[in-house]
PDB file of N, CA, C and O in Angstrom:
ATOM      1  N   MET V  17       0.841  -1.179   0.000  1.00  0.00           N
ATOM      2  CA  MET V  17       0.000   0.000   0.000  1.00  0.00           C
ATOM      3  C   MET V  17       0.887   1.244   0.000  1.00  0.00           C
ATOM      4  O   MET V  17       1.844   1.331   0.758  1.00  0.00           O
ATOM      5  N   GLN V  18       0.535   2.184  -0.819  1.00  0.00           N
ATOM      6  CA  GLN V  18       1.278   3.435  -0.855  1.00  0.00           C
ATOM      7  C   GLN V  18       0.324   4.591  -0.597  1.00  0.00           C
ATOM      8  O   GLN V  18      -0.693   4.723  -1.260  1.00  0.00           O
ATOM      9  N   PHE V  19       0.636   5.398   0.384  1.00  0.00           N
ATOM     10  CA  PHE V  19      -0.163   6.569   0.709  1.00  0.00           C
ATOM     11  C   PHE V  19       0.686   7.829   0.734  1.00  0.00           C
ATOM     12  O   PHE V  19       0.165   8.933   0.719  1.00  0.00           O
ATOM     13  N   LEU V  20       2.012   7.673   0.767  1.00  0.00           N
ATOM     14  CA  LEU V  20       2.915   8.814   0.746  1.00  0.00           C
ATOM     15  C   LEU V  20       3.077   9.323  -0.680  1.00  0.00           C
ATOM     16  O   LEU V  20       3.029   8.539  -1.633  1.00  0.00           O
ATOM     17  N   SER V  21       3.299  10.611  -0.816  1.00  0.00           N
ATOM     18  CA  SER V  21       3.645  11.131  -2.139  1.00  0.00           C
ATOM     19  C   SER V  21       5.087  10.705  -2.431  1.00  0.00           C
ATOM     20  O   SER V  21       5.831  10.315  -1.517  1.00  0.00           O
ATOM     21  N   SER V  22       5.483  10.785  -3.671  1.00  0.00           N
ATOM     22  CA  SER V  22       6.850  10.375  -4.019  1.00  0.00           C
ATOM     23  C   SER V  22       7.884  11.233  -3.290  1.00  0.00           C
ATOM     24  O   SER V  22       8.928  10.731  -2.866  1.00  0.00           O
ATOM     25  N   SER V  23       7.595  12.519  -3.098  1.00  0.00           N
ATOM     26  CA  SER V  23       8.555  13.386  -2.396  1.00  0.00           C
ATOM     27  C   SER V  23       8.632  13.047  -0.910  1.00  0.00           C
ATOM     28  O   SER V  23       9.710  13.076  -0.320  1.00  0.00           O
ATOM     29  N   GLU V  24       7.507  12.691  -0.290  1.00  0.00           N
ATOM     30  CA  GLU V  24       7.517  12.282   1.116  1.00  0.00           C
ATOM     31  C   GLU V  24       8.311  10.985   1.280  1.00  0.00           C
ATOM     32  O   GLU V  24       9.123  10.854   2.185  1.00  0.00           O
ATOM     33  N   ARG V  25       8.062  10.041   0.381  1.00  0.00           N
ATOM     34  CA  ARG V  25       8.765   8.758   0.413  1.00  0.00           C
ATOM     35  C   ARG V  25      10.267   8.965   0.244  1.00  0.00           C
ATOM     36  O   ARG V  25      11.081   8.359   0.932  1.00  0.00           O
ATOM     37  N   GLU V  26      10.633   9.849  -0.658  1.00  0.00           N
ATOM     38  CA  GLU V  26      12.040  10.142  -0.917  1.00  0.00           C
ATOM     39  C   GLU V  26      12.739  10.689   0.334  1.00  0.00           C
ATOM     40  O   GLU V  26      13.864  10.305   0.643  1.00  0.00           O
ATOM     41  N   VAL V  27      12.065  11.586   1.061  1.00  0.00           N
ATOM     42  CA  VAL V  27      12.630  12.140   2.298  1.00  0.00           C
ATOM     43  C   VAL V  27      12.897  11.022   3.298  1.00  0.00           C
ATOM     44  O   VAL V  27      13.976  10.947   3.889  1.00  0.00           O
ATOM     45  N   LEU V  28      11.924  10.139   3.490  1.00  0.00           N
ATOM     46  CA  LEU V  28      12.099   9.048   4.456  1.00  0.00           C
ATOM     47  C   LEU V  28      13.207   8.098   4.046  1.00  0.00           C
ATOM     48  O   LEU V  28      14.043   7.714   4.867  1.00  0.00           O
ATOM     49  N   LEU V  29      13.232   7.718   2.785  1.00  0.00           N
ATOM     50  CA  LEU V  29      14.280   6.800   2.322  1.00  0.00           C
ATOM     51  C   LEU V  29      15.666   7.415   2.495  1.00  0.00           C
ATOM     52  O   LEU V  29      16.600   6.750   2.959  1.00  0.00           O
ATOM     53  N   GLU V  30      15.785   8.684   2.155  1.00  0.00           N
ATOM     54  CA  GLU V  30      17.073   9.380   2.297  1.00  0.00           C
ATOM     55  C   GLU V  30      17.513   9.455   3.757  1.00  0.00           C
ATOM     56  O   GLU V  30      18.656   9.164   4.092  1.00  0.00           O
ATOM     57  N   ARG V  31      16.601   9.834   4.632  1.00  0.00           N
ATOM     58  CA  ARG V  31      16.933   9.942   6.064  1.00  0.00           C
ATOM     59  C   ARG V  31      17.276   8.579   6.661  1.00  0.00           C
ATOM     60  O   ARG V  31      18.189   8.477   7.475  1.00  0.00           O
ATOM     61  N   LEU V  32      16.562   7.545   6.266  1.00  0.00           N
ATOM     62  CA  LEU V  32      16.861   6.199   6.777  1.00  0.00           C
ATOM     63  C   LEU V  32      18.215   5.716   6.279  1.00  0.00           C
ATOM     64  O   LEU V  32      18.967   5.095   7.023  1.00  0.00           O
ATOM     65  N   GLN V  33      18.543   6.004   5.036  1.00  0.00           N
ATOM     66  CA  GLN V  33      19.849   5.609   4.508  1.00  0.00           C
ATOM     67  C   GLN V  33      20.962   6.337   5.235  1.00  0.00           C
ATOM     68  O   GLN V  33      22.004   5.756   5.506  1.00  0.00           O
ATOM     69  N   GLN V  34      20.763   7.600   5.547  1.00  0.00           N
ATOM     70  CA  GLN V  34      21.773   8.359   6.287  1.00  0.00           C
ATOM     71  C   GLN V  34      21.947   7.796   7.688  1.00  0.00           C
ATOM     72  O   GLN V  34      23.050   7.737   8.208  1.00  0.00           O
ATOM     73  N   ARG V  35      20.866   7.398   8.297  1.00  0.00           N
ATOM     74  CA  ARG V  35      20.887   6.919   9.680  1.00  0.00           C
ATOM     75  C   ARG V  35      21.401   5.487   9.797  1.00  0.00           C
ATOM     76  O   ARG V  35      22.243   5.172  10.599  1.00  0.00           O
ATOM     77  N   ASP V  36      20.847   4.611   8.983  1.00  0.00           N
ATOM     78  CA  ASP V  36      21.066   3.186   9.148  1.00  0.00           C
ATOM     79  C   ASP V  36      21.877   2.582   8.003  1.00  0.00           C
ATOM     80  O   ASP V  36      22.541   1.583   8.190  1.00  0.00           O
ATOM     81  N   GLY V  37      21.789   3.168   6.842  1.00  0.00           N
ATOM     82  CA  GLY V  37      22.497   2.649   5.684  1.00  0.00           C
ATOM     83  C   GLY V  37      21.777   1.527   4.982  1.00  0.00           C
ATOM     84  O   GLY V  37      21.884   1.362   3.792  1.00  0.00           O
ATOM     85  N   GLU V  38      20.976   0.757   5.722  1.00  0.00           N
ATOM     86  CA  GLU V  38      20.281  -0.383   5.145  1.00  0.00           C
ATOM     87  C   GLU V  38      18.801  -0.254   5.452  1.00  0.00           C
ATOM     88  O   GLU V  38      18.398  -0.087   6.599  1.00  0.00           O
ATOM     89  N   ILE V  39      17.992  -0.323   4.420  1.00  0.00           N
ATOM     90  CA  ILE V  39      16.551  -0.166   4.586  1.00  0.00           C
ATOM     91  C   ILE V  39      15.883  -1.515   4.384  1.00  0.00           C
ATOM     92  O   ILE V  39      16.224  -2.267   3.473  1.00  0.00           O
ATOM     93  N   ASP V  40      14.929  -1.813   5.237  1.00  0.00           N
ATOM     94  CA  ASP V  40      14.128  -3.027   5.109  1.00  0.00           C
ATOM     95  C   ASP V  40      13.468  -3.014   3.731  1.00  0.00           C
ATOM     96  O   ASP V  40      12.781  -2.058   3.381  1.00  0.00           O
ATOM     97  N   VAL V  41      13.662  -4.058   2.950  1.00  0.00           N
ATOM     98  CA  VAL V  41      13.130  -4.092   1.589  1.00  0.00           C
ATOM     99  C   VAL V  41      11.615  -3.989   1.557  1.00  0.00           C
ATOM    100  O   VAL V  41      11.052  -3.512   0.566  1.00  0.00           O
ATOM    101  N   ARG V  42      10.946  -4.403   2.612  1.00  0.00           N
ATOM    102  CA  ARG V  42       9.478  -4.272   2.641  1.00  0.00           C
ATOM    103  C   ARG V  42       9.070  -2.809   2.581  1.00  0.00           C
ATOM    104  O   ARG V  42       8.007  -2.486   2.048  1.00  0.00           O
ATOM    105  N   GLY V  43       9.911  -1.919   3.107  1.00  0.00           N
ATOM    106  CA  GLY V  43       9.616  -0.499   3.089  1.00  0.00           C
ATOM    107  C   GLY V  43       9.679   0.115   1.711  1.00  0.00           C
ATOM    108  O   GLY V  43       9.130   1.189   1.478  1.00  0.00           O
ATOM    109  N   GLN V  44      10.346  -0.540   0.796  1.00  0.00           N
ATOM    110  CA  GLN V  44      10.414  -0.028  -0.571  1.00  0.00           C
ATOM    111  C   GLN V  44       9.158  -0.391  -1.346  1.00  0.00           C
ATOM    112  O   GLN V  44       8.857   0.216  -2.357  1.00  0.00           O
ATOM    113  N   GLU V  45       8.415  -1.368  -0.859  1.00  0.00           N
ATOM    114  CA  GLU V  45       7.195  -1.793  -1.539  1.00  0.00           C
ATOM    115  C   GLU V  45       5.938  -1.272  -0.850  1.00  0.00           C
ATOM    116  O   GLU V  45       4.907  -1.116  -1.477  1.00  0.00           O
ATOM    117  N   CYS V  46       6.034  -1.030   0.442  1.00  0.00           N
ATOM    118  CA  CYS V  46       4.855  -0.666   1.222  1.00  0.00           C
ATOM    119  C   CYS V  46       5.179   0.508   2.146  1.00  0.00           C
ATOM    120  O   CYS V  46       6.098   0.410   2.959  1.00  0.00           O
ATOM    121  N   ASP V  47       4.427   1.575   2.013  1.00  0.00           N
ATOM    122  CA  ASP V  47       4.660   2.752   2.850  1.00  0.00           C
ATOM    123  C   ASP V  47       4.447   2.454   4.324  1.00  0.00           C
ATOM    124  O   ASP V  47       5.061   3.085   5.183  1.00  0.00           O
ATOM    125  N   CYS V  48       3.586   1.493   4.636  1.00  0.00           N
ATOM    126  CA  CYS V  48       3.344   1.147   6.047  1.00  0.00           C
ATOM    127  C   CYS V  48       4.624   0.659   6.706  1.00  0.00           C
ATOM    128  O   CYS V  48       4.949   1.062   7.820  1.00  0.00           O
ATOM    129  N   HIS V  49       5.360  -0.189   6.028  1.00  0.00           N
ATOM    130  CA  HIS V  49       6.625  -0.696   6.570  1.00  0.00           C
ATOM    131  C   HIS V  49       7.671   0.411   6.645  1.00  0.00           C
ATOM    132  O   HIS V  49       8.428   0.495   7.608  1.00  0.00           O
ATOM    133  N   LEU V  50       7.691   1.258   5.627  1.00  0.00           N
ATOM    134  CA  LEU V  50       8.638   2.371   5.607  1.00  0.00           C
ATOM    135  C   LEU V  50       8.374   3.322   6.780  1.00  0.00           C
ATOM    136  O   LEU V  50       9.300   3.701   7.498  1.00  0.00           O
ATOM    137  N   VAL V  51       7.128   3.662   6.995  1.00  0.00           N
ATOM    138  CA  VAL V  51       6.764   4.561   8.092  1.00  0.00           C
ATOM    139  C   VAL V  51       7.063   3.894   9.438  1.00  0.00           C
ATOM    140  O   VAL V  51       7.594   4.531  10.350  1.00  0.00           O
ATOM    141  N   PHE V  52       6.745   2.612   9.566  1.00  0.00           N
ATOM    142  CA  PHE V  52       7.009   1.892  10.812  1.00  0.00           C
ATOM    143  C   PHE V  52       8.498   1.922  11.138  1.00  0.00           C
ATOM    144  O   PHE V  52       8.894   2.228  12.262  1.00  0.00           O
ATOM    145  N   GLU V  53       9.326   1.635  10.148  1.00  0.00           N
ATOM    146  CA  GLU V  53      10.779   1.662  10.344  1.00  0.00           C
ATOM    147  C   GLU V  53      11.250   3.071  10.706  1.00  0.00           C
ATOM    148  O   GLU V  53      12.033   3.259  11.641  1.00  0.00           O
ATOM    149  N   ALA V  54      10.746   4.065   9.997  1.00  0.00           N
ATOM    150  CA  ALA V  54      11.142   5.448  10.263  1.00  0.00           C
ATOM    151  C   ALA V  54      10.671   5.923  11.638  1.00  0.00           C
ATOM    152  O   ALA V  54      11.396   6.656  12.317  1.00  0.00           O
ATOM    153  N   LEU V  55       9.491   5.496  12.045  1.00  0.00           N
ATOM    154  CA  LEU V  55       8.996   5.869  13.377  1.00  0.00           C
ATOM    155  C   LEU V  55       9.978   5.457  14.456  1.00  0.00           C
ATOM    156  O   LEU V  55      10.255   6.213  15.377  1.00  0.00           O
ATOM    157  N   HIS V  56      10.515   4.267  14.324  1.00  0.00           N
ATOM    158  CA  HIS V  56      11.375   3.743  15.380  1.00  0.00           C
ATOM    159  C   HIS V  56      12.841   4.156  15.237  1.00  0.00           C
ATOM    160  O   HIS V  56      13.508   4.363  16.242  1.00  0.00           O
ATOM    161  N   LEU V  57      13.305   4.319  14.017  1.00  0.00           N
ATOM    162  CA  LEU V  57      14.712   4.687  13.828  1.00  0.00           C
ATOM    163  C   LEU V  57      14.946   6.194  13.839  1.00  0.00           C
ATOM    164  O   LEU V  57      16.024   6.647  14.195  1.00  0.00           O
ATOM    165  N   LEU V  58      13.947   6.954  13.459  1.00  0.00           N
ATOM    166  CA  LEU V  58      14.133   8.400  13.331  1.00  0.00           C
ATOM    167  C   LEU V  58      13.340   9.226  14.342  1.00  0.00           C
ATOM    168  O   LEU V  58      13.747  10.340  14.667  1.00  0.00           O
ATOM    169  N   ALA V  59      12.216   8.702  14.817  1.00  0.00           N
ATOM    170  CA  ALA V  59      11.296   9.547  15.573  1.00  0.00           C
ATOM    171  C   ALA V  59      10.938   9.017  16.961  1.00  0.00           C
ATOM    172  O   ALA V  59       9.987   9.502  17.570  1.00  0.00           O
ATOM    173  N   ASP V  60      11.671   8.052  17.454  1.00  0.00           N
ATOM    174  CA  ASP V  60      11.421   7.507  18.795  1.00  0.00           C
ATOM    175  C   ASP V  60       9.970   7.096  19.003  1.00  0.00           C
ATOM    176  O   ASP V  60       9.416   7.244  20.087  1.00  0.00           O
ATOM    177  N   GLY V  61       9.315   6.623  17.934  1.00  0.00           N
ATOM    178  CA  GLY V  61       7.941   6.150  18.031  1.00  0.00           C
ATOM    179  C   GLY V  61       6.887   7.228  18.104  1.00  0.00           C
ATOM    180  O   GLY V  61       5.712   6.940  18.313  1.00  0.00           O
ATOM    181  N   MET V  62       7.274   8.480  17.918  1.00  0.00           N
ATOM    182  CA  MET V  62       6.318   9.585  18.041  1.00  0.00           C
ATOM    183  C   MET V  62       5.868  10.069  16.661  1.00  0.00           C
ATOM    184  O   MET V  62       6.676  10.602  15.888  1.00  0.00           O
ATOM    185  N   PRO V  63       4.579   9.879  16.346  1.00  0.00           N
ATOM    186  CA  PRO V  63       4.088  10.259  15.018  1.00  0.00           C
ATOM    187  C   PRO V  63       4.268  11.736  14.693  1.00  0.00           C
ATOM    188  O   PRO V  63       4.572  12.085  13.551  1.00  0.00           O
ATOM    189  N   GLU V  64       4.109  12.594  15.683  1.00  0.00           N
ATOM    190  CA  GLU V  64       4.275  14.029  15.443  1.00  0.00           C
ATOM    191  C   GLU V  64       5.706  14.353  15.016  1.00  0.00           C
ATOM    192  O   GLU V  64       5.935  15.202  14.164  1.00  0.00           O
ATOM    193  N   ARG V  65       6.644  13.676  15.622  1.00  0.00           N
ATOM    194  CA  ARG V  65       8.049  13.903  15.288  1.00  0.00           C
ATOM    195  C   ARG V  65       8.345  13.410  13.872  1.00  0.00           C
ATOM    196  O   ARG V  65       9.040  14.087  13.108  1.00  0.00           O
ATOM    197  N   LEU V  66       7.811  12.247  13.503  1.00  0.00           N
ATOM    198  CA  LEU V  66       8.051  11.743  12.149  1.00  0.00           C
ATOM    199  C   LEU V  66       7.407  12.664  11.118  1.00  0.00           C
ATOM    200  O   LEU V  66       8.012  12.969  10.086  1.00  0.00           O
ATOM    201  N   TYR V  67       6.209  13.130  11.395  1.00  0.00           N
ATOM    202  CA  TYR V  67       5.553  14.061  10.482  1.00  0.00           C
ATOM    203  C   TYR V  67       6.400  15.324  10.303  1.00  0.00           C
ATOM    204  O   TYR V  67       6.565  15.817   9.184  1.00  0.00           O
ATOM    205  N   ALA V  68       6.963  15.822  11.394  1.00  0.00           N
ATOM    206  CA  ALA V  68       7.825  17.012  11.316  1.00  0.00           C
ATOM    207  C   ALA V  68       9.087  16.736  10.507  1.00  0.00           C
ATOM    208  O   ALA V  68       9.586  17.624   9.808  1.00  0.00           O
ATOM    209  N   ILE V  69       9.604  15.526  10.581  1.00  0.00           N
ATOM    210  CA  ILE V  69      10.778  15.161   9.774  1.00  0.00           C
ATOM    211  C   ILE V  69      10.415  15.169   8.300  1.00  0.00           C
ATOM    212  O   ILE V  69      11.151  15.699   7.463  1.00  0.00           O
ATOM    213  N   ILE V  70       9.280  14.583   7.978  1.00  0.00           N
ATOM    214  CA  ILE V  70       8.849  14.511   6.572  1.00  0.00           C
ATOM    215  C   ILE V  70       8.555  15.909   6.032  1.00  0.00           C
ATOM    216  O   ILE V  70       8.948  16.253   4.927  1.00  0.00           O
ATOM    217  N   HIS V  71       7.869  16.710   6.820  1.00  0.00           N
ATOM    218  CA  HIS V  71       7.421  18.030   6.367  1.00  0.00           C
ATOM    219  C   HIS V  71       8.214  19.151   7.034  1.00  0.00           C
ATOM    220  O   HIS V  71       7.655  20.180   7.407  1.00  0.00           O
ATOM    221  N   HIS V  72       9.517  18.970   7.138  1.00  0.00           N
ATOM    222  CA  HIS V  72      10.355  19.949   7.823  1.00  0.00           C
ATOM    223  C   HIS V  72      10.393  21.307   7.137  1.00  0.00           C
ATOM    224  O   HIS V  72      10.732  22.298   7.756  1.00  0.00           O
ATOM    225  N   GLN V  73      10.036  21.368   5.866  1.00  0.00           N
ATOM    226  CA  GLN V  73      10.016  22.652   5.167  1.00  0.00           C
ATOM    227  C   GLN V  73       8.599  23.031   4.744  1.00  0.00           C
ATOM    228  O   GLN V  73       8.408  23.789   3.809  1.00  0.00           O
ATOM    229  N   GLY V  74       7.635  22.487   5.419  1.00  0.00           N
ATOM    230  CA  GLY V  74       6.244  22.787   5.087  1.00  0.00           C
ATOM    231  C   GLY V  74       5.796  22.079   3.824  1.00  0.00           C
ATOM    232  O   GLY V  74       6.409  21.130   3.366  1.00  0.00           O
ATOM    233  N   ARG V  75       4.742  22.571   3.246  1.00  0.00           N
ATOM    234  CA  ARG V  75       4.142  21.914   2.072  1.00  0.00           C
ATOM    235  C   ARG V  75       4.869  22.219   0.766  1.00  0.00           C
ATOM    236  O   ARG V  75       4.649  21.557  -0.225  1.00  0.00           O
ATOM    237  N   ARG V  76       5.727  23.199   0.751  1.00  0.00           N
ATOM    238  CA  ARG V  76       6.309  23.602  -0.534  1.00  0.00           C
ATOM    239  C   ARG V  76       7.155  22.515  -1.190  1.00  0.00           C
ATOM    240  O   ARG V  76       7.332  22.533  -2.399  1.00  0.00           O
ATOM    241  N   ASN V  77       7.649  21.549  -0.433  1.00  0.00           N
ATOM    242  CA  ASN V  77       8.416  20.451  -1.025  1.00  0.00           C
ATOM    243  C   ASN V  77       7.557  19.230  -1.331  1.00  0.00           C
ATOM    244  O   ASN V  77       8.036  18.279  -1.922  1.00  0.00           O
ATOM    245  N   HIS V  78       6.309  19.267  -0.925  1.00  0.00           N
ATOM    246  CA  HIS V  78       5.432  18.106  -1.112  1.00  0.00           C
ATOM    247  C   HIS V  78       4.094  18.552  -1.705  1.00  0.00           C
ATOM    248  O   HIS V  78       3.035  18.351  -1.117  1.00  0.00           O
ATOM    249  N   LEU V  79       4.142  19.130  -2.875  1.00  0.00           N
ATOM    250  CA  LEU V  79       2.943  19.687  -3.485  1.00  0.00           C
ATOM    251  C   LEU V  79       1.907  18.622  -3.819  1.00  0.00           C
ATOM    252  O   LEU V  79       0.710  18.903  -3.828  1.00  0.00           O
ATOM    253  N   GLN V  80       2.344  17.401  -4.085  1.00  0.00           N
ATOM    254  CA  GLN V  80       1.419  16.324  -4.434  1.00  0.00           C
ATOM    255  C   GLN V  80       0.908  15.565  -3.218  1.00  0.00           C
ATOM    256  O   GLN V  80       0.086  14.674  -3.335  1.00  0.00           O
ATOM    257  N   ALA V  81       1.401  15.908  -2.038  1.00  0.00           N
ATOM    258  CA  ALA V  81       1.062  15.171  -0.825  1.00  0.00           C
ATOM    259  C   ALA V  81      -0.296  15.588  -0.266  1.00  0.00           C
ATOM    260  O   ALA V  81      -0.718  16.731  -0.412  1.00  0.00           O
ATOM    261  N   ASN V  82      -0.940  14.634   0.394  1.00  0.00           N
ATOM    262  CA  ASN V  82      -2.129  14.911   1.181  1.00  0.00           C
ATOM    263  C   ASN V  82      -1.654  14.883   2.632  1.00  0.00           C
ATOM    264  O   ASN V  82      -1.618  13.830   3.266  1.00  0.00           O
ATOM    265  N   ALA V  83      -1.252  16.026   3.135  1.00  0.00           N
ATOM    266  CA  ALA V  83      -0.600  16.113   4.441  1.00  0.00           C
ATOM    267  C   ALA V  83      -1.476  15.573   5.567  1.00  0.00           C
ATOM    268  O   ALA V  83      -0.982  14.907   6.481  1.00  0.00           O
ATOM    269  N   GLY V  84      -2.758  15.826   5.519  1.00  0.00           N
ATOM    270  CA  GLY V  84      -3.662  15.320   6.548  1.00  0.00           C
ATOM    271  C   GLY V  84      -3.712  13.800   6.549  1.00  0.00           C
ATOM    272  O   GLY V  84      -3.654  13.166   7.603  1.00  0.00           O
ATOM    273  N   ASN V  85      -3.807  13.214   5.369  1.00  0.00           N
ATOM    274  CA  ASN V  85      -3.827  11.754   5.259  1.00  0.00           C
ATOM    275  C   ASN V  85      -2.497  11.170   5.718  1.00  0.00           C
ATOM    276  O   ASN V  85      -2.475  10.150   6.414  1.00  0.00           O
ATOM    277  N   THR V  86      -1.409  11.809   5.353  1.00  0.00           N
ATOM    278  CA  THR V  86      -0.098  11.330   5.786  1.00  0.00           C
ATOM    279  C   THR V  86      -0.028  11.291   7.305  1.00  0.00           C
ATOM    280  O   THR V  86       0.372  10.287   7.886  1.00  0.00           O
ATOM    281  N   PHE V  87      -0.452  12.371   7.961  1.00  0.00           N
ATOM    282  CA  PHE V  87      -0.393  12.395   9.418  1.00  0.00           C
ATOM    283  C   PHE V  87      -1.284  11.321  10.034  1.00  0.00           C
ATOM    284  O   PHE V  87      -0.888  10.627  10.968  1.00  0.00           O
ATOM    285  N   LEU V  88      -2.502  11.175   9.516  1.00  0.00           N
ATOM    286  CA  LEU V  88      -3.411  10.166  10.058  1.00  0.00           C
ATOM    287  C   LEU V  88      -2.852   8.756   9.902  1.00  0.00           C
ATOM    288  O   LEU V  88      -2.963   7.926  10.815  1.00  0.00           O
ATOM    289  N   MET V  89      -2.238   8.473   8.768  1.00  0.00           N
ATOM    290  CA  MET V  89      -1.661   7.144   8.549  1.00  0.00           C
ATOM    291  C   MET V  89      -0.446   6.918   9.449  1.00  0.00           C
ATOM    292  O   MET V  89      -0.269   5.834   9.998  1.00  0.00           O
ATOM    293  N   VAL V  90       0.384   7.939   9.625  1.00  0.00           N
ATOM    294  CA  VAL V  90       1.539   7.820  10.520  1.00  0.00           C
ATOM    295  C   VAL V  90       1.052   7.541  11.939  1.00  0.00           C
ATOM    296  O   VAL V  90       1.577   6.674  12.640  1.00  0.00           O
ATOM    297  N   GLN V  91       0.023   8.245  12.349  1.00  0.00           N
ATOM    298  CA  GLN V  91      -0.540   8.056  13.686  1.00  0.00           C
ATOM    299  C   GLN V  91      -1.131   6.645  13.838  1.00  0.00           C
ATOM    300  O   GLN V  91      -0.923   5.978  14.843  1.00  0.00           O
ATOM    301  N   LYS V  92      -1.838   6.187  12.825  1.00  0.00           N
ATOM    302  CA  LYS V  92      -2.435   4.845  12.841  1.00  0.00           C
ATOM    303  C   LYS V  92      -1.363   3.768  12.938  1.00  0.00           C
ATOM    304  O   LYS V  92      -1.477   2.808  13.702  1.00  0.00           O
ATOM    305  N   ILE V  93      -0.275   3.939  12.194  1.00  0.00           N
ATOM    306  CA  ILE V  93       0.832   2.982  12.213  1.00  0.00           C
ATOM    307  C   ILE V  93       1.535   3.018  13.561  1.00  0.00           C
ATOM    308  O   ILE V  93       1.945   1.978  14.090  1.00  0.00           O
ATOM    309  N   ALA V  94       1.661   4.195  14.153  1.00  0.00           N
ATOM    310  CA  ALA V  94       2.276   4.307  15.479  1.00  0.00           C
ATOM    311  C   ALA V  94       1.454   3.549  16.524  1.00  0.00           C
ATOM    312  O   ALA V  94       2.014   2.925  17.428  1.00  0.00           O
ATOM    313  N   GLU V  95       0.145   3.569  16.371  1.00  0.00           N
ATOM    314  CA  GLU V  95      -0.739   2.902  17.326  1.00  0.00           C
ATOM    315  C   GLU V  95      -0.846   1.400  17.090  1.00  0.00           C
ATOM    316  O   GLU V  95      -0.932   0.623  18.047  1.00  0.00           O
ATOM    317  N   SER V  96      -0.860   0.976  15.825  1.00  0.00           N
ATOM    318  CA  SER V  96      -1.187  -0.423  15.512  1.00  0.00           C
ATOM    319  C   SER V  96      -0.084  -1.198  14.814  1.00  0.00           C
ATOM    320  O   SER V  96      -0.269  -2.365  14.491  1.00  0.00           O
ATOM    321  N   GLY V  97       1.036  -0.562  14.511  1.00  0.00           N
ATOM    322  CA  GLY V  97       2.126  -1.246  13.825  1.00  0.00           C
ATOM    323  C   GLY V  97       1.964  -1.221  12.320  1.00  0.00           C
ATOM    324  O   GLY V  97       0.998  -0.670  11.788  1.00  0.00           O
ATOM    325  N   SER V  98       2.886  -1.852  11.641  1.00  0.00           N
ATOM    326  CA  SER V  98       2.911  -1.790  10.175  1.00  0.00           C
ATOM    327  C   SER V  98       1.749  -2.510   9.531  1.00  0.00           C
ATOM    328  O   SER V  98       1.430  -2.266   8.373  1.00  0.00           O
ATOM    329  N   MET V  99       1.076  -3.372  10.256  1.00  0.00           N
ATOM    330  CA  MET V  99      -0.076  -4.064   9.688  1.00  0.00           C
ATOM    331  C   MET V  99      -1.349  -3.222   9.757  1.00  0.00           C
ATOM    332  O   MET V  99      -2.415  -3.657   9.337  1.00  0.00           O
ATOM    333  N   ALA V 100      -1.241  -2.002  10.261  1.00  0.00           N
ATOM    334  CA  ALA V 100      -2.408  -1.109  10.345  1.00  0.00           C
ATOM    335  C   ALA V 100      -2.997  -0.817   8.973  1.00  0.00           C
ATOM    336  O   ALA V 100      -4.166  -0.490   8.865  1.00  0.00           O
ATOM    337  N   CYS V 101      -2.193  -0.917   7.953  1.00  0.00           N
ATOM    338  CA  CYS V 101      -2.666  -0.612   6.598  1.00  0.00           C
ATOM    339  C   CYS V 101      -3.349  -1.813   5.947  1.00  0.00           C
ATOM    340  O   CYS V 101      -3.958  -1.668   4.905  1.00  0.00           O
ATOM    341  N   GLY V 102      -3.179  -2.969   6.497  1.00  0.00           N
ATOM    342  CA  GLY V 102      -3.665  -4.195   5.868  1.00  0.00           C
ATOM    343  C   GLY V 102      -5.082  -4.455   5.948  1.00  0.00           C
ATOM    344  O   GLY V 102      -6.075  -4.093   5.902  1.00  0.00           O
TER     345      GLY V 102
END
């Protein structure tokens, strides 16, 4: 399942590569896994923090994104894990 815009996904992949160097391959196919991994490696499990990482420069870098949906999905994944999208 993909709910992130391509620019949002790119930010997460880049930040995870900088942090860990190796990304779970499931995260490349499913945004739920990518967000779950990023929540724990980048944001200490806090959805608000991960959202701020993704949208650190506001909406101008994510014109195709649905910011409200992104936040709701990040919050849902934080509460229920990566299978929240299933």
